Amino acid sequence: MMSTNRSERLKNLSPEKRALLLKALGKEAVQAEQSKRIPRRSQQNSAPLSFAQQRLWFLDRLSPENPAYNLPAAVRLQGQLNLSALQQTLNEIVRRHEVLRTAFAEVDGEPVQLISPSLDFALSVVNLQHLPETEQQAEIEQRTLEEAQRPFNLTRDPLLRATLLQLGSAEYVLLLTIHHIISDGWSMGVLVREVAALYEAFSTDKPSGLPELSVQYADFASWQRQHFQGEKLEKQLAYWKQQLGGGLAVLSTDRQRSPVQTFRGSQQSFVISASLTERLKTLAQQQDVTLFMTLLAAFQSLLSCQINQDNLAIGSPIANRNRIELEELIGFFVNTLVLRIDTAGNPTFRELLGRTREVALAAYAHPDVPFEKLVEELQPERNLSYNPLFQVWFVLQNAPMPPLELAGLTLSILEFDVGMSRHDLSLTLWEISEGIQGLFEYKTDLFEAATIARIVRGFQILLNQVVIQPDIRIDDLAEILAEAERQHQIEQEKQIHLSGIQKLKMAKRKVMKSLK
């Protein structure tokens, strides 16, 4: 039977989302699959790589110690910090999760996980109390960027770093960096929960209180290798071969691609207002789709309108934690779904929503084929200058993230641009109190900042248009965006002209003053 917790979560979904989930996966299939537990492996100090890990290992061999797959975070802590309890907390998390004691190596030509039985994790403390506030801020920014861009050597553990910057007696910044090969977005939520629980316990000299984990990431990797083969794998592969066969378009860019991918990047953020967010949710409900599908259809429309590409596949992550025992693990579980939505034939946005729904539901019904296996089976033309199946990435963040809380401390995330981008172009969205926060990341070797600014403007205009007129056709949307861009350019030229006149007047006044 399905666990009580999972049943409760299913009940808490909206009727629309629950219907979509059960239609895609089938309730009986979910129940049957959940009854089979992942077994513990017999070999404790080593294990094969998961499919996802194998891809990152391969990429690291092509470009050793590339920091593009670092997952950095910076958190400001205000209050009385118990440094000993924090150190003890981090060491207990490393003890609990084998993956944090894992390095990688080749044995007989095959990559393997090598798991240390124990590891003394050191929290580095840097005292900046002697610096004035302006210099402290500059030092924080510099060290945050340096930590984010400092590469890991995958053959040496730990693939986790923590540095504490002490700014005063009651103010700190914690820099945490972990390699993607042992972590993912969901894992960060697990980490936050465990840090909060353990720090509170250790601050008051209490035992951990967290139950021991029933399985470890290496158990999952071993199980995955044995489980996804034969008929189960072939059935899902058949779908993806049909869906992605026939050649895929490559994203058009401002600049010519270099022979080998580079990861230098930048980002531009924006906010979708609360009122527009509510109208998008209303449209989604009316069309029996999710907010994810609505925003994905809008993004696909934008690419069609502004980059003129109708056959462009989009990559999107799926948590790949559809088993109870995996929910509390730190590790690299996330899988990539390649979504190919047909925009040909000048459909209305309402029609495109229907197409997006069909593609997304079918993808969710075939989620288990690892992206790496998909590339291996499809055998697309390999080119080191771009990803073989997609170059555009789309995410609506919904991984469970508990509030940032530590006993006696106030915590806040420090946002920063790491100066890198894994994908040619990516759009990440997440809900906030003001609506939806959006972030476009892009490779600066491929795109001009002005192009991304145009895409941001276009996305906002497009979203406002489709909630008012869902039956508008893609070609008409393209015309509206083109006209809006022309008006924007005219306004920009006016501003430049007025600025020039203002500068001339100021120069003239200076000359007149000098003549007096």
XYZ file of C-alpha atoms in Angstrom:
516
model
C 0.000 0.000 0.000
C 0.996 3.613 -0.508
C 2.419 5.183 2.653
C 0.186 7.400 4.798
C 2.441 10.426 4.193
C 2.373 10.002 0.435
C -1.391 9.437 0.458
C -1.827 12.640 2.443
C 0.344 14.573 -0.017
C -1.767 13.224 -2.869
C -4.941 14.404 -1.097
C -3.420 17.859 -0.596
C -2.913 18.357 -4.327
C -5.495 20.425 -6.163
C -8.151 18.296 -7.921
C -6.617 19.314 -11.249
C -3.082 18.292 -10.310
C -4.267 15.083 -8.655
C -6.216 14.093 -11.782
C -3.224 14.843 -14.004
C -0.857 12.885 -11.770
C -3.072 9.824 -11.523
C -3.802 9.897 -15.249
C -0.102 10.076 -16.072
C 1.179 7.450 -13.679
C -1.770 5.285 -12.757
C -2.600 4.854 -9.071
C -2.162 1.097 -9.063
C 1.259 1.330 -10.706
C 2.401 3.819 -8.082
C 1.181 1.606 -5.245
C 2.821 -1.502 -6.683
C 6.126 0.242 -7.282
C 6.216 1.722 -3.783
C 5.858 -1.719 -2.212
C 9.300 -2.724 -3.521
C 12.096 -1.349 -1.375
C 15.553 -0.566 -2.674
C 17.910 -3.134 -1.094
C 21.170 -2.304 0.650
C 24.203 -3.227 -1.424
C 26.660 -5.845 -0.235
C 29.849 -3.952 -1.176
C 30.110 -1.045 1.258
C 33.209 0.889 0.182
C 32.444 1.174 -3.535
C 29.540 1.235 -5.971
C 28.857 1.915 -9.646
C 27.947 5.427 -10.686
C 24.305 6.285 -11.242
C 23.450 7.170 -14.839
C 23.330 10.868 -13.950
C 26.703 10.712 -12.204
C 28.228 8.953 -15.190
C 27.322 11.882 -17.455
C 28.973 14.402 -15.120
C 32.024 12.142 -14.776
C 32.271 12.023 -18.579
C 31.934 15.812 -18.836
C 34.605 16.245 -16.171
C 36.966 14.016 -18.161
C 36.395 16.246 -21.210
C 36.901 19.445 -19.207
C 38.659 18.573 -15.937
C 37.724 20.510 -12.810
C 35.127 22.629 -14.583
C 33.297 24.748 -11.948
C 30.105 24.954 -14.054
C 28.638 22.069 -12.034
C 29.300 23.625 -8.628
C 26.177 24.305 -6.560
C 27.050 27.366 -4.437
C 25.051 29.108 -1.721
C 25.721 32.078 0.537
C 23.728 32.676 3.740
C 23.934 35.625 6.129
C 23.586 34.654 9.812
C 22.715 37.246 12.438
C 22.667 36.417 16.143
C 24.721 34.403 18.614
C 26.250 31.532 16.656
C 27.361 28.373 18.444
C 30.371 27.580 16.283
C 31.032 24.229 17.928
C 27.433 23.124 17.339
C 27.637 24.172 13.679
C 30.859 22.205 13.190
C 29.306 19.202 14.919
C 26.189 19.554 12.734
C 28.135 19.487 9.475
C 30.151 16.469 10.581
C 26.998 14.580 11.566
C 25.451 15.268 8.139
C 28.622 14.000 6.455
C 28.436 10.893 8.655
C 24.760 10.305 7.825
C 25.124 10.663 4.053
C 27.720 8.425 2.404
C 27.555 10.472 -0.779
C 29.250 13.353 1.067
C 32.189 11.028 1.745
C 32.418 9.888 -1.873
C 35.122 10.395 -4.477
C 35.339 8.957 -7.999
C 37.932 6.898 -9.807
C 38.365 4.493 -12.708
C 38.791 0.824 -11.861
C 39.458 -1.566 -14.756
C 38.379 1.157 -17.155
C 35.020 1.791 -15.431
C 34.198 4.767 -13.169
C 33.216 3.866 -9.600
C 32.180 5.604 -6.413
C 34.731 5.234 -3.634
C 33.149 5.780 -0.230
C 35.267 6.668 2.793
C 34.056 4.945 5.998
C 34.524 8.226 7.889
C 35.601 11.782 7.187
C 36.519 14.676 9.482
C 34.860 17.639 7.785
C 36.552 20.967 8.506
C 34.598 24.225 8.586
C 36.957 26.997 7.516
C 36.543 30.217 9.542
C 37.784 33.560 8.191
C 37.822 36.543 10.557
C 36.890 39.811 8.816
C 35.966 41.759 11.962
C 38.960 44.066 11.640
C 37.754 45.429 8.268
C 35.471 48.467 7.922
C 31.977 47.731 6.550
C 32.687 48.765 2.945
C 35.790 46.563 2.791
C 33.897 43.721 4.441
C 31.253 43.893 1.718
C 33.889 43.860 -1.019
C 35.592 40.890 0.655
C 32.278 39.009 0.920
C 31.546 39.524 -2.771
C 35.048 38.485 -3.816
C 35.194 35.376 -1.623
C 31.638 34.341 -2.586
C 32.540 34.432 -6.272
C 35.898 32.736 -5.729
C 34.296 29.909 -3.748
C 31.582 29.410 -6.372
C 34.160 29.225 -9.163
C 36.804 27.167 -7.348
C 36.736 23.725 -8.982
C 36.570 20.363 -7.273
C 38.781 17.407 -8.100
C 36.295 14.532 -8.369
C 38.954 11.997 -7.437
C 39.320 13.522 -3.951
C 36.716 13.833 -1.232
C 34.988 15.745 0.150
C 33.113 17.295 -2.769
C 31.640 19.740 -0.284
C 33.172 22.960 1.112
C 32.011 25.291 3.856
C 33.587 28.621 4.791
C 32.335 30.900 7.561
C 33.105 34.611 7.249
C 32.916 36.317 10.639
C 31.883 39.957 10.251
C 31.208 40.772 13.887
C 30.337 39.223 17.221
C 26.823 38.453 15.991
C 27.073 38.530 12.204
C 28.443 35.940 9.772
C 28.203 34.776 6.166
C 28.282 31.023 5.489
C 29.553 29.990 2.048
C 28.577 26.475 1.051
C 29.624 24.809 -2.211
C 28.811 21.263 -3.271
C 29.429 19.502 -6.580
C 26.358 18.540 -8.605
C 27.631 14.943 -8.948
C 26.632 14.345 -5.299
C 23.698 16.749 -4.948
C 20.727 18.455 -6.604
C 18.050 21.042 -5.856
C 15.947 18.694 -3.714
C 19.079 17.741 -1.753
C 19.523 21.343 -0.680
C 16.132 21.167 1.029
C 17.217 17.972 2.818
C 20.437 19.697 3.883
C 18.606 22.752 5.235
C 16.196 20.590 7.261
C 18.995 18.512 8.768
C 21.167 21.528 9.600
C 18.222 23.141 11.426
C 17.342 20.003 13.406
C 20.904 19.035 14.307
C 22.102 22.545 15.182
C 19.212 23.013 17.607
C 19.964 19.627 19.226
C 23.718 20.131 19.500
C 23.328 23.725 20.756
C 21.506 22.330 23.790
C 23.725 19.249 24.218
C 21.004 16.874 23.040
C 21.464 13.854 20.759
C 20.713 14.090 17.052
C 17.095 12.956 17.083
C 17.157 12.269 13.308
C 16.378 8.651 12.380
C 19.086 6.706 10.586
C 18.679 6.521 6.819
C 17.318 3.217 5.516
C 19.335 3.384 2.284
C 22.203 5.413 0.863
C 22.752 7.020 -2.536
C 25.161 4.260 -3.571
C 22.376 1.728 -2.898
C 20.182 3.663 -5.324
C 22.938 3.753 -7.959
C 23.463 -0.028 -7.700
C 19.699 -0.671 -7.826
C 19.207 1.689 -10.777
C 21.831 -0.161 -12.814
C 20.098 -3.482 -12.203
C 16.495 -2.251 -12.348
C 16.329 -0.227 -15.557
C 17.086 -2.784 -18.219
C 15.271 -5.298 -20.369
C 11.575 -4.883 -21.155
C 11.007 -2.073 -18.626
C 13.697 0.055 -20.226
C 12.830 -0.857 -23.826
C 9.170 0.094 -23.418
C 10.030 3.589 -22.217
C 12.848 3.972 -24.740
C 10.417 3.239 -27.576
C 8.373 6.290 -26.601
C 11.365 8.615 -26.500
C 12.736 7.337 -29.810
C 9.405 8.150 -31.432
C 9.117 11.514 -29.693
C 12.646 12.751 -30.436
C 13.443 10.999 -33.690
C 13.805 12.776 -37.007
C 16.378 15.372 -36.035
C 16.254 18.264 -33.608
C 16.908 21.927 -34.276
C 19.929 23.635 -32.722
C 19.359 26.949 -30.955
C 20.253 30.014 -33.014
C 22.666 32.353 -31.241
C 24.047 35.871 -31.668
C 27.606 34.654 -32.041
C 29.156 31.655 -33.739
C 29.783 28.693 -31.454
C 33.336 27.817 -30.498
C 34.563 24.263 -31.273
C 34.179 23.299 -27.587
C 31.474 24.532 -25.208
C 32.343 27.354 -22.880
C 30.394 28.076 -19.701
C 31.013 31.792 -19.155
C 27.625 33.248 -18.345
C 25.472 35.973 -16.937
C 21.865 36.425 -15.887
C 18.933 38.819 -15.988
C 16.102 38.642 -13.469
C 12.511 39.853 -13.634
C 9.224 39.519 -11.739
C 5.809 38.474 -13.043
C 3.329 40.504 -10.988
C 0.936 38.896 -8.520
C -2.093 39.963 -10.597
C -0.671 38.448 -13.789
C 0.295 35.301 -11.878
C -3.306 34.876 -10.713
C -4.606 35.332 -14.256
C -2.135 32.715 -15.503
C -3.348 30.293 -12.819
C -6.950 30.980 -13.794
C -6.152 30.299 -17.452
C -4.388 27.070 -16.467
C -7.402 25.910 -14.459
C -9.805 26.733 -17.292
C -7.706 24.727 -19.759
C -7.158 21.760 -17.394
C -3.390 22.254 -17.360
C -0.842 23.081 -14.668
C 0.956 26.381 -14.160
C 4.142 24.615 -15.325
C 2.481 23.681 -18.633
C 1.124 27.201 -19.100
C 4.503 28.863 -18.551
C 6.263 26.260 -20.697
C 3.814 26.870 -23.559
C 4.406 30.606 -23.202
C 8.182 30.110 -23.258
C 7.915 27.857 -26.333
C 5.771 30.537 -28.000
C 8.372 33.170 -27.163
C 11.176 31.123 -28.756
C 9.043 30.581 -31.835
C 8.210 34.286 -32.086
C 11.593 35.822 -31.293
C 14.087 33.194 -32.478
C 11.876 31.740 -35.238
C 12.466 28.105 -34.305
C 9.550 25.651 -34.334
C 11.392 22.345 -33.831
C 13.370 23.265 -30.741
C 13.399 20.770 -27.862
C 13.517 22.078 -24.296
C 15.173 20.282 -21.391
C 13.435 20.280 -18.022
C 14.342 18.515 -14.764
C 12.253 15.959 -12.911
C 13.061 15.152 -9.270
C 13.236 11.371 -9.954
C 12.467 10.618 -6.292
C 9.290 8.616 -6.736
C 10.179 6.262 -3.893
C 9.707 7.020 -0.199
C 13.203 5.944 0.845
C 14.809 8.436 -1.561
C 13.051 11.537 -0.264
C 15.412 12.132 2.662
C 18.676 11.464 0.815
C 21.270 13.930 -0.410
C 22.418 12.923 -3.887
C 22.191 13.516 -7.627
C 18.793 12.012 -8.503
C 17.358 14.575 -10.885
C 16.644 13.336 -14.403
C 16.153 15.394 -17.552
C 13.008 15.249 -19.658
C 13.376 16.461 -23.246
C 10.118 18.171 -24.227
C 9.483 18.622 -27.932
C 6.339 20.677 -28.471
C 5.143 21.201 -32.030
C 4.450 24.875 -32.800
C 4.006 24.316 -36.537
C 0.824 25.321 -38.345
C 0.378 28.690 -36.605
C -1.703 27.340 -33.678
C -3.590 29.477 -31.209
C -2.109 29.693 -27.737
C -5.053 27.623 -26.464
C -4.184 24.905 -28.994
C -0.525 25.086 -27.998
C -1.542 24.604 -24.366
C -3.295 21.397 -25.387
C -0.208 20.183 -27.257
C 2.000 21.060 -24.278
C -0.296 19.140 -21.939
C -0.127 16.016 -24.099
C 3.672 16.154 -24.392
C 4.188 16.808 -20.658
C 1.823 14.046 -19.512
C 3.416 11.543 -21.887
C 6.874 12.541 -20.631
C 5.767 12.136 -16.997
C 4.471 8.669 -17.903
C 7.943 7.714 -19.213
C 10.225 9.378 -16.628
C 12.663 6.602 -15.839
C 14.913 6.513 -18.892
C 18.095 8.288 -17.768
C 19.031 11.167 -20.033
C 22.444 9.572 -20.541
C 20.834 6.341 -21.798
C 18.601 8.377 -24.095
C 21.604 10.043 -25.750
C 23.305 6.664 -26.079
C 20.273 5.092 -27.770
C 19.269 7.997 -30.033
C 22.868 8.553 -31.161
C 22.379 12.172 -32.269
C 25.176 13.859 -34.140
C 27.736 14.662 -31.449
C 29.245 18.108 -31.437
C 31.374 19.346 -28.543
C 30.053 22.876 -29.037
C 26.513 22.121 -27.822
C 24.285 19.656 -25.943
C 23.167 16.915 -28.364
C 19.409 16.948 -27.600
C 18.598 20.442 -26.308
C 20.284 23.753 -25.640
C 17.415 25.484 -23.828
C 16.481 24.713 -20.213
C 13.201 25.462 -18.428
C 12.418 25.063 -14.710
C 9.483 25.931 -12.487
C 10.987 25.334 -9.050
C 8.789 23.252 -6.749
C 11.298 21.145 -4.800
C 10.352 21.266 -1.099
C 12.453 23.901 0.627
C 11.905 24.452 4.360
C 12.289 27.939 5.822
C 15.828 28.984 6.659
C 15.869 28.759 10.440
C 18.556 28.104 13.045
C 17.910 28.356 16.776
C 18.681 31.893 17.954
C 19.716 33.109 14.492
C 18.167 35.100 11.668
C 19.131 33.754 8.234
C 18.853 35.294 4.783
C 20.053 34.105 1.380
C 22.585 36.301 -0.422
C 21.862 36.350 -4.156
C 24.832 36.590 -6.509
C 25.777 35.959 -10.132
C 28.348 33.160 -10.353
C 29.376 34.239 -13.865
C 28.649 30.815 -15.393
C 25.850 29.102 -17.300
C 25.539 25.355 -17.941
C 23.014 25.826 -20.738
C 23.051 28.109 -23.753
C 19.823 29.691 -22.513
C 17.779 28.809 -19.446
C 14.690 30.151 -17.727
C 14.101 29.400 -14.041
C 10.851 30.462 -12.351
C 9.638 30.176 -8.777
C 6.672 31.566 -6.885
C 7.184 34.419 -4.413
C 4.776 36.614 -2.476
C 4.954 39.276 -5.205
C 4.045 36.786 -7.962
C 6.659 34.780 -9.840
C 10.397 35.459 -9.819
C 12.120 34.749 -13.111
C 15.772 34.348 -13.992
C 17.231 34.050 -17.483
C 20.762 32.636 -17.564
C 22.776 32.607 -20.777
C 26.220 31.960 -22.140
C 27.901 35.280 -22.787
C 30.005 33.763 -25.571
C 26.765 33.095 -27.472
C 24.362 35.922 -26.611
C 24.475 39.682 -26.202
C 22.977 41.116 -23.018
C 20.691 43.239 -25.228
C 19.220 40.080 -26.785
C 18.351 38.655 -23.370
C 16.825 41.978 -22.319
C 14.647 41.812 -25.451
C 13.609 38.249 -24.551
C 12.692 39.337 -21.000
C 10.546 42.185 -22.336
C 8.944 39.873 -24.876
C 8.083 37.242 -22.278
C 6.253 39.765 -20.100
C 4.307 41.151 -23.067
C 3.437 37.661 -24.305
C 2.146 36.527 -20.888
C -0.066 39.606 -20.583
C -1.416 39.010 -24.075
C -2.285 35.305 -23.780
C -4.271 35.699 -20.541
C -6.390 38.344 -22.276
C -6.613 36.562 -25.624
C -5.862 32.804 -25.342
C -7.105 32.221 -28.897
C -4.453 34.498 -30.396
C -2.300 32.761 -33.004
C 1.478 32.478 -32.774
C 2.043 34.592 -35.896
C -0.101 37.379 -34.437
C 1.846 37.161 -31.172
C 5.054 37.518 -33.172
C 3.739 40.695 -34.798
C 2.728 42.170 -31.426
C 6.186 41.435 -29.986
C 7.904 42.905 -33.057
C 5.817 46.074 -32.851
C 6.461 46.408 -29.119
C 10.181 46.081 -29.786
C 10.022 48.762 -32.484
C 8.296 51.108 -30.038
C 10.925 50.297 -27.405
C 13.707 51.174 -29.834
C 12.012 54.457 -30.728
C 11.752 55.331 -27.028
C 15.388 54.414 -26.503
C 16.469 56.627 -29.394
C 14.373 59.468 -27.980
C 16.049 59.075 -24.603
C 19.487 59.049 -26.226
C 18.583 62.142 -28.257
C 17.246 63.992 -25.198
C 20.296 62.955 -23.201
C 22.528 64.327 -25.965
C 20.650 67.642 -26.009
C 20.934 67.852 -22.223
C 24.684 67.249 -22.379
C 25.054 69.989 -25.057
C 23.122 72.445 -22.908
C 25.298 71.656 -19.901
C 28.446 72.078 -21.989
C 27.139 75.375 -23.347
C 26.448 76.669 -19.832
C 29.975 75.710 -18.749
C 31.424 77.617 -21.735
C 29.271 80.669 -20.989
C 30.377 80.616 -17.342
C 34.033 80.434 -18.346
C 33.611 83.488 -20.609
C 32.152 85.646 -17.843
